[in-house]
PDB file of C-alpha atoms in Angstrom:
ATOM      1  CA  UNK A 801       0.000   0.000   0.000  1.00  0.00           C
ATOM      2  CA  UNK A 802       1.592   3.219  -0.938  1.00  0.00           C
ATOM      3  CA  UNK A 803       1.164   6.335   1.700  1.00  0.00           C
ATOM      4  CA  UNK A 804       0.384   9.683  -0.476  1.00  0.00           C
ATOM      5  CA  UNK A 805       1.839  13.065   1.149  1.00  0.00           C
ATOM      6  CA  UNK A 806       1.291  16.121  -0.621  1.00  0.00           C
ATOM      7  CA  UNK A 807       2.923  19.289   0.785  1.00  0.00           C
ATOM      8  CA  UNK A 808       4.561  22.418   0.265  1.00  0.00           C
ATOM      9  CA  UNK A 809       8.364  22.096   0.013  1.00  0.00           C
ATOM     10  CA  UNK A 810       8.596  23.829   3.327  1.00  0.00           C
ATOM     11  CA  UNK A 811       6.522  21.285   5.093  1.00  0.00           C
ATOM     12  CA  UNK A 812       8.803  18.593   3.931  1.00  0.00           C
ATOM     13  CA  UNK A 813      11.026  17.186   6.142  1.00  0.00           C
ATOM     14  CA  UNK A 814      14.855  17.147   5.161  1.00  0.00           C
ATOM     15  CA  UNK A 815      14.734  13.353   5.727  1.00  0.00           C
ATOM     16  CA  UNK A 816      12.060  13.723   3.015  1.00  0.00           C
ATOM     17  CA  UNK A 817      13.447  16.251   0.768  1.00  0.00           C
ATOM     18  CA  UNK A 818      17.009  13.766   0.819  1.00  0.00           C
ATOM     19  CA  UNK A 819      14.624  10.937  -0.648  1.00  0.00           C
ATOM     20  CA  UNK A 820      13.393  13.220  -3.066  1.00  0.00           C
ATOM     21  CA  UNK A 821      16.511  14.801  -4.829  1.00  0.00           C
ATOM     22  CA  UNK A 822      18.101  11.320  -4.651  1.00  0.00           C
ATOM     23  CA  UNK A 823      15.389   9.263  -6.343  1.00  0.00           C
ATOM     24  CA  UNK A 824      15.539  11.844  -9.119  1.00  0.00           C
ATOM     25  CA  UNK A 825      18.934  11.784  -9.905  1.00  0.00           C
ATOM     26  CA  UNK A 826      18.541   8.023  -9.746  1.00  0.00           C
ATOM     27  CA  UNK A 827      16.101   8.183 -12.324  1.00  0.00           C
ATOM     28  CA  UNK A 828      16.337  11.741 -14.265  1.00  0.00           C
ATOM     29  CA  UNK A 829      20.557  11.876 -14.003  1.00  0.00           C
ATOM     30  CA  UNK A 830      22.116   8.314 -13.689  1.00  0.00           C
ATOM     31  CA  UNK A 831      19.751   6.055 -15.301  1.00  0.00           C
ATOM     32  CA  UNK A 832      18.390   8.195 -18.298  1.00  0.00           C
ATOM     33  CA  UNK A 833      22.046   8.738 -18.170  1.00  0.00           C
ATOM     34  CA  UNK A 834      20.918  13.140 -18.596  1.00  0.00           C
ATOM     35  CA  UNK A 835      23.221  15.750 -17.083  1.00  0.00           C
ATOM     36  CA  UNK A 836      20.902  18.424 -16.156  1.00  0.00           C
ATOM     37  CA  UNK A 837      20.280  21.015 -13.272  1.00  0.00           C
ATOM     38  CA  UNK A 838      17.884  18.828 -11.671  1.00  0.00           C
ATOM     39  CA  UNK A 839      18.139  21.136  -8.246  1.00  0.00           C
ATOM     40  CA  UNK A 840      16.597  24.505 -10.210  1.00  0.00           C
ATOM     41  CA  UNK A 841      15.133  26.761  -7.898  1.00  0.00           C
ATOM     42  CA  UNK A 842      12.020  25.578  -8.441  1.00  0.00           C
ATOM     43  CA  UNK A 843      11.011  23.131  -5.841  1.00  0.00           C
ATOM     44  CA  UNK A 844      11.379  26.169  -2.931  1.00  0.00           C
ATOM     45  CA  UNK A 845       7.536  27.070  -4.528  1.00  0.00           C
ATOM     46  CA  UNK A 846       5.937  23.852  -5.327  1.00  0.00           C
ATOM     47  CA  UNK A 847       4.067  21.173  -3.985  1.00  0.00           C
ATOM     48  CA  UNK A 848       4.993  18.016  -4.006  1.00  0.00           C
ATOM     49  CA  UNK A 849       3.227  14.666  -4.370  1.00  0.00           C
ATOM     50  CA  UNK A 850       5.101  11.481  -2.293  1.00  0.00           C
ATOM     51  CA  UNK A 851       4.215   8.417  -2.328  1.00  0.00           C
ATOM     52  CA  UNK A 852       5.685   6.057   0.421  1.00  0.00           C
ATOM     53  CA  UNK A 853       6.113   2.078   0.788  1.00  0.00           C
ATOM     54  CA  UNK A 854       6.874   0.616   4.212  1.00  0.00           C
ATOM     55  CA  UNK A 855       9.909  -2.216   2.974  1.00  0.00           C
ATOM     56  CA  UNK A 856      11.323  -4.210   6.004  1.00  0.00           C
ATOM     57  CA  UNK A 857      10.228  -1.645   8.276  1.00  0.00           C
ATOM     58  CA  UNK A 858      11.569   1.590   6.433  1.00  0.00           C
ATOM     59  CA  UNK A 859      10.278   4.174   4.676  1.00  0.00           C
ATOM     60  CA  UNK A 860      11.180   4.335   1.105  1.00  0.00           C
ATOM     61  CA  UNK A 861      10.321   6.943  -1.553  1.00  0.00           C
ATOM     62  CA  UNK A 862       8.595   5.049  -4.633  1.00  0.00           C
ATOM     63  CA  UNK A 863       6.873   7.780  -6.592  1.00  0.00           C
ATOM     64  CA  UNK A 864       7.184  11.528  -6.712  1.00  0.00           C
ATOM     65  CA  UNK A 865       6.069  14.791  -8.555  1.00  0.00           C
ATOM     66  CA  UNK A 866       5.683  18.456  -8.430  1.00  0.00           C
ATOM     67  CA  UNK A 867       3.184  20.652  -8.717  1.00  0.00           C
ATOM     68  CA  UNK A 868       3.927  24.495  -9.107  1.00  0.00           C
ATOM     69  CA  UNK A 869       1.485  27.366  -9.367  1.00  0.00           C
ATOM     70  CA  UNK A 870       0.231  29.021 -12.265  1.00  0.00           C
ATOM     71  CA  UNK A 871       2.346  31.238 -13.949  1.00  0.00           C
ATOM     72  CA  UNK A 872       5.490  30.130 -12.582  1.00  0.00           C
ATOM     73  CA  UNK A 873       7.029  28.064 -15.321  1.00  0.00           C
ATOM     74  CA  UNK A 874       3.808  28.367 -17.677  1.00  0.00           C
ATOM     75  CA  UNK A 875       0.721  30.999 -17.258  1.00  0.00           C
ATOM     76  CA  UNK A 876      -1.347  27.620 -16.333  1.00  0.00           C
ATOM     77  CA  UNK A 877      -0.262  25.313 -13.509  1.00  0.00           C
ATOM     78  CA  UNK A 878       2.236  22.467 -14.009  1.00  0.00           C
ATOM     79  CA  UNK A 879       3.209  19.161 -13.345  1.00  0.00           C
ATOM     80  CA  UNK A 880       6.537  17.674 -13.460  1.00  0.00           C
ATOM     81  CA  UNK A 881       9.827  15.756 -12.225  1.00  0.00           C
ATOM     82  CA  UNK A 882       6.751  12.634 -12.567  1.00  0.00           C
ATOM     83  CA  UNK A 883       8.275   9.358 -11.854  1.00  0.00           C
ATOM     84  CA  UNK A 884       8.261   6.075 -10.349  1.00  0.00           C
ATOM     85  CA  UNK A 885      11.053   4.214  -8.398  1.00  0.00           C
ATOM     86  CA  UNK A 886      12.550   1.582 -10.598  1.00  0.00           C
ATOM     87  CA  UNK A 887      11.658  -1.352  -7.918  1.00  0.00           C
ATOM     88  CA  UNK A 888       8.210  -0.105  -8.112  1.00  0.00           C
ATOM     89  CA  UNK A 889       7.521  -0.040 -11.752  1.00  0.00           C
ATOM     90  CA  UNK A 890       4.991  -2.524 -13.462  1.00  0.00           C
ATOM     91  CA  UNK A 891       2.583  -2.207 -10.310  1.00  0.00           C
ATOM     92  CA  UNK A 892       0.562   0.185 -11.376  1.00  0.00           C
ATOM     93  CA  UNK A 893       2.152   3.080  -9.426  1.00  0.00           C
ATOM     94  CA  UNK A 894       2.646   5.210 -12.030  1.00  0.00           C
ATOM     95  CA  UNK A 895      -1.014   5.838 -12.893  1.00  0.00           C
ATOM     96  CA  UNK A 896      -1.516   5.977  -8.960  1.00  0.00           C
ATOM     97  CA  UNK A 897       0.686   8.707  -8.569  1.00  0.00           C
ATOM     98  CA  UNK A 898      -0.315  10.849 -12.265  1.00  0.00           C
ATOM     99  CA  UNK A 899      -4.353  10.301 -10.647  1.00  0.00           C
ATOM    100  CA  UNK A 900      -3.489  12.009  -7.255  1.00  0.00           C
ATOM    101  CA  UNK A 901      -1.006  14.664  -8.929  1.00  0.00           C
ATOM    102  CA  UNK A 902      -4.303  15.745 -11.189  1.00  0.00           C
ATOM    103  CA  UNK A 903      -6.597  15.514  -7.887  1.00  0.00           C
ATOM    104  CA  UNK A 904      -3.924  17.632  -5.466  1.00  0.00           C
ATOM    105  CA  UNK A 905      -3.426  20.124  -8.029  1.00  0.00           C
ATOM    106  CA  UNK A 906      -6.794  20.625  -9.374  1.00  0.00           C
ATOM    107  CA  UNK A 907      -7.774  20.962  -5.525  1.00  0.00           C
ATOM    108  CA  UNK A 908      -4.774  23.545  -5.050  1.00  0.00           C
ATOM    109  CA  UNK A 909      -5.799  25.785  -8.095  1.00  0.00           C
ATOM    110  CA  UNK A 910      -9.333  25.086  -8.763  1.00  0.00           C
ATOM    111  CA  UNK A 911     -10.488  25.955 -12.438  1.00  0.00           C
ATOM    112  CA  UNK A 912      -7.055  25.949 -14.095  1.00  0.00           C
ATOM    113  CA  UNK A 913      -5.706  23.808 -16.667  1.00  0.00           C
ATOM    114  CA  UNK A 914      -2.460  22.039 -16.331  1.00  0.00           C
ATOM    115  CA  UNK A 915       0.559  21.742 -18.487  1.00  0.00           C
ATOM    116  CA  UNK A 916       3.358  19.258 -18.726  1.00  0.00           C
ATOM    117  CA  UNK A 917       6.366  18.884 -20.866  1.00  0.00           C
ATOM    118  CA  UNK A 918       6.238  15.064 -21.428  1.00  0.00           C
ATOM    119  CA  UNK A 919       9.067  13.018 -22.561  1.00  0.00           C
ATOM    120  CA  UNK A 920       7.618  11.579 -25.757  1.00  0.00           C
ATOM    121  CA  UNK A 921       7.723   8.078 -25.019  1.00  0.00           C
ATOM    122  CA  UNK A 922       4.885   8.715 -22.628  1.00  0.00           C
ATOM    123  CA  UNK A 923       2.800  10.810 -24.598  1.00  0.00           C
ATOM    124  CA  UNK A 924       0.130   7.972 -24.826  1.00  0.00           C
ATOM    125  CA  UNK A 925       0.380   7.210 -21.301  1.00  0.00           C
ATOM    126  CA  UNK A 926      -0.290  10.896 -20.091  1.00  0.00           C
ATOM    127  CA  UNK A 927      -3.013  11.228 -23.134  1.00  0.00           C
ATOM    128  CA  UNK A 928      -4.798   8.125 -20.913  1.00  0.00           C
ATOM    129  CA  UNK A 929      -5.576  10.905 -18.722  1.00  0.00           C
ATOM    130  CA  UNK A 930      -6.641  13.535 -20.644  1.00  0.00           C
ATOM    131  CA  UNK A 931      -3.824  15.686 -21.680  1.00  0.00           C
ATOM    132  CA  UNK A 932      -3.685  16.880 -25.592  1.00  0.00           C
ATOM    133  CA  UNK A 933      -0.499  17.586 -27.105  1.00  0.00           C
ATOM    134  CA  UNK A 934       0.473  21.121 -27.773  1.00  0.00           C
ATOM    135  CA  UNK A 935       3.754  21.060 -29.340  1.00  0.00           C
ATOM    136  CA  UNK A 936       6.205  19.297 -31.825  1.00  0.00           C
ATOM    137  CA  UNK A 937       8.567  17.565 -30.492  1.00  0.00           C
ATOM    138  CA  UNK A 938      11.468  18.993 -28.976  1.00  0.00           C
ATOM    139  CA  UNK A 939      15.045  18.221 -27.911  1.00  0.00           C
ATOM    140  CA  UNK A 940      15.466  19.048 -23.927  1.00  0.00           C
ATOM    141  CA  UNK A 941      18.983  17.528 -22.210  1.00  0.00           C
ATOM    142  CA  UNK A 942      19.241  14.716 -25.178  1.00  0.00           C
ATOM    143  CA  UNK A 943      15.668  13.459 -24.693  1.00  0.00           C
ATOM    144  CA  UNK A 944      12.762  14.444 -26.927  1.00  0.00           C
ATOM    145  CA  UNK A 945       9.705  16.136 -24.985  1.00  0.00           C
ATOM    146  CA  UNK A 946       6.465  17.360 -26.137  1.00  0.00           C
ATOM    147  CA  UNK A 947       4.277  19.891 -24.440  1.00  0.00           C
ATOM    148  CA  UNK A 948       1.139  18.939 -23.188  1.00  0.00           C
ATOM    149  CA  UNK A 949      -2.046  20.229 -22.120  1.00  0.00           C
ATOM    150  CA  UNK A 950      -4.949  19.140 -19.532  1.00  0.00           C
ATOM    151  CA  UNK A 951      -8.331  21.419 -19.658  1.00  0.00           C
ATOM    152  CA  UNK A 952      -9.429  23.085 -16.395  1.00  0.00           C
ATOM    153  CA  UNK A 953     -11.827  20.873 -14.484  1.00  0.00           C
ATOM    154  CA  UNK A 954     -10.681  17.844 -16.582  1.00  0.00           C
ATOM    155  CA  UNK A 955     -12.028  14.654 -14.913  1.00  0.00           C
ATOM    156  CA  UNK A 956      -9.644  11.642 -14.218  1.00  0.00           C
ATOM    157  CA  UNK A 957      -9.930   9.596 -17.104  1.00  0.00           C
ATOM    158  CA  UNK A 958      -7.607   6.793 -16.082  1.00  0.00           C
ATOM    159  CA  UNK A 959      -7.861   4.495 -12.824  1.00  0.00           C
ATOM    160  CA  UNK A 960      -6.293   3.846 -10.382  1.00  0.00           C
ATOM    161  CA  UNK A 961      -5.975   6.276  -7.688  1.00  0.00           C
ATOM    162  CA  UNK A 962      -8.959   4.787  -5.455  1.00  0.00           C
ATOM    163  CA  UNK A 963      -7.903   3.576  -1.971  1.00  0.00           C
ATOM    164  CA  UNK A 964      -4.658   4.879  -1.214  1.00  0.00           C
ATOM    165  CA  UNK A 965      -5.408   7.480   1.519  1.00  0.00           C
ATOM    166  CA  UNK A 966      -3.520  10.898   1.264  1.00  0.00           C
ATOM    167  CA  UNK A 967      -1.341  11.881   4.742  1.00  0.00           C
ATOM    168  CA  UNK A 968       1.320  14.766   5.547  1.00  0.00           C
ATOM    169  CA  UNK A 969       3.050  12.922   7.895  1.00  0.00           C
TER     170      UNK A 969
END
């Protein structure tokens, strides 16, 4: 069962924040193999969605995202740094964590639509819930990316976010 925690960066914990930055250079730096700023000044503003697995008695990180407010990196609101722990992959997490990341942000800023710059492999996955694409394709750090695009008030199309209850530890 996987323990959801959405909360400002400031609520976070540095036990927490730790987890964070090093599952995403785990994922973003070393195994996508990307050399990026992945620390860019803009996790200080957002919200972040965590989700946590109890594994021989400790708490591990398996999924993560952010949310920041509109007109911050786009005029609407936007998700990103989406991604799953490799361990956890193929259980379904992934559409878990993109389900609650919708619901947190669309309870955050009500009426807004939300915009993602997708790594074009999972264009179809994040379509699954809604989002249109908005762009060609474009190069960012060696990867291709397209933008994407989620109307205000959008309703989850995809399941899978039903009975994982949502803490701040």
């Amino acid at each position: 069962m996987i323990e959801w925690q959405w909360d400002h960066f400031a609520q976070l914990s540095g036990a927490d924040v730790y987890q964070m930055l090093a599952l995403r250079q785990q994922v973003f730096i070393l195994e996508q193999q990307c050399l990026y700023p992945d620390i860019d000044g803009f996790d200080l503003d957002a919200h972040h969605l965590l989700g946590w697995r109890t594994i021989d008695g400790k708490r591990r990180l398996a999924a993560c995202l952010r949310c920041l407010a509109p007109g911050v990196k786009y005029p609407e609101m936007s998700l990103g740094r989406v991604l799953s722990a490799p361990e956890a992959r193929a259980s379904g997490i992934g559409r878990e964590l993109l389900a609650h990341g919708i619901a947190c942000a669309q309870r955050q800023y009500p009426g807004r639509r939300i915009r993602i710059g997708a790594q074009r492999y999972l264009e179809r996955f994040y379509a699954g819930f809604g989002f249109a694409t908005t762009s060609e394709p474009y190069d960012e750090d060696g990867i291709m990316h397209v933008e994407m695009l989620l109307p205000a008030g959008a309703t989850n199309r995809s399941s899978g976010a039903a009975g994982s209850p949502l803490t701040s530890p």
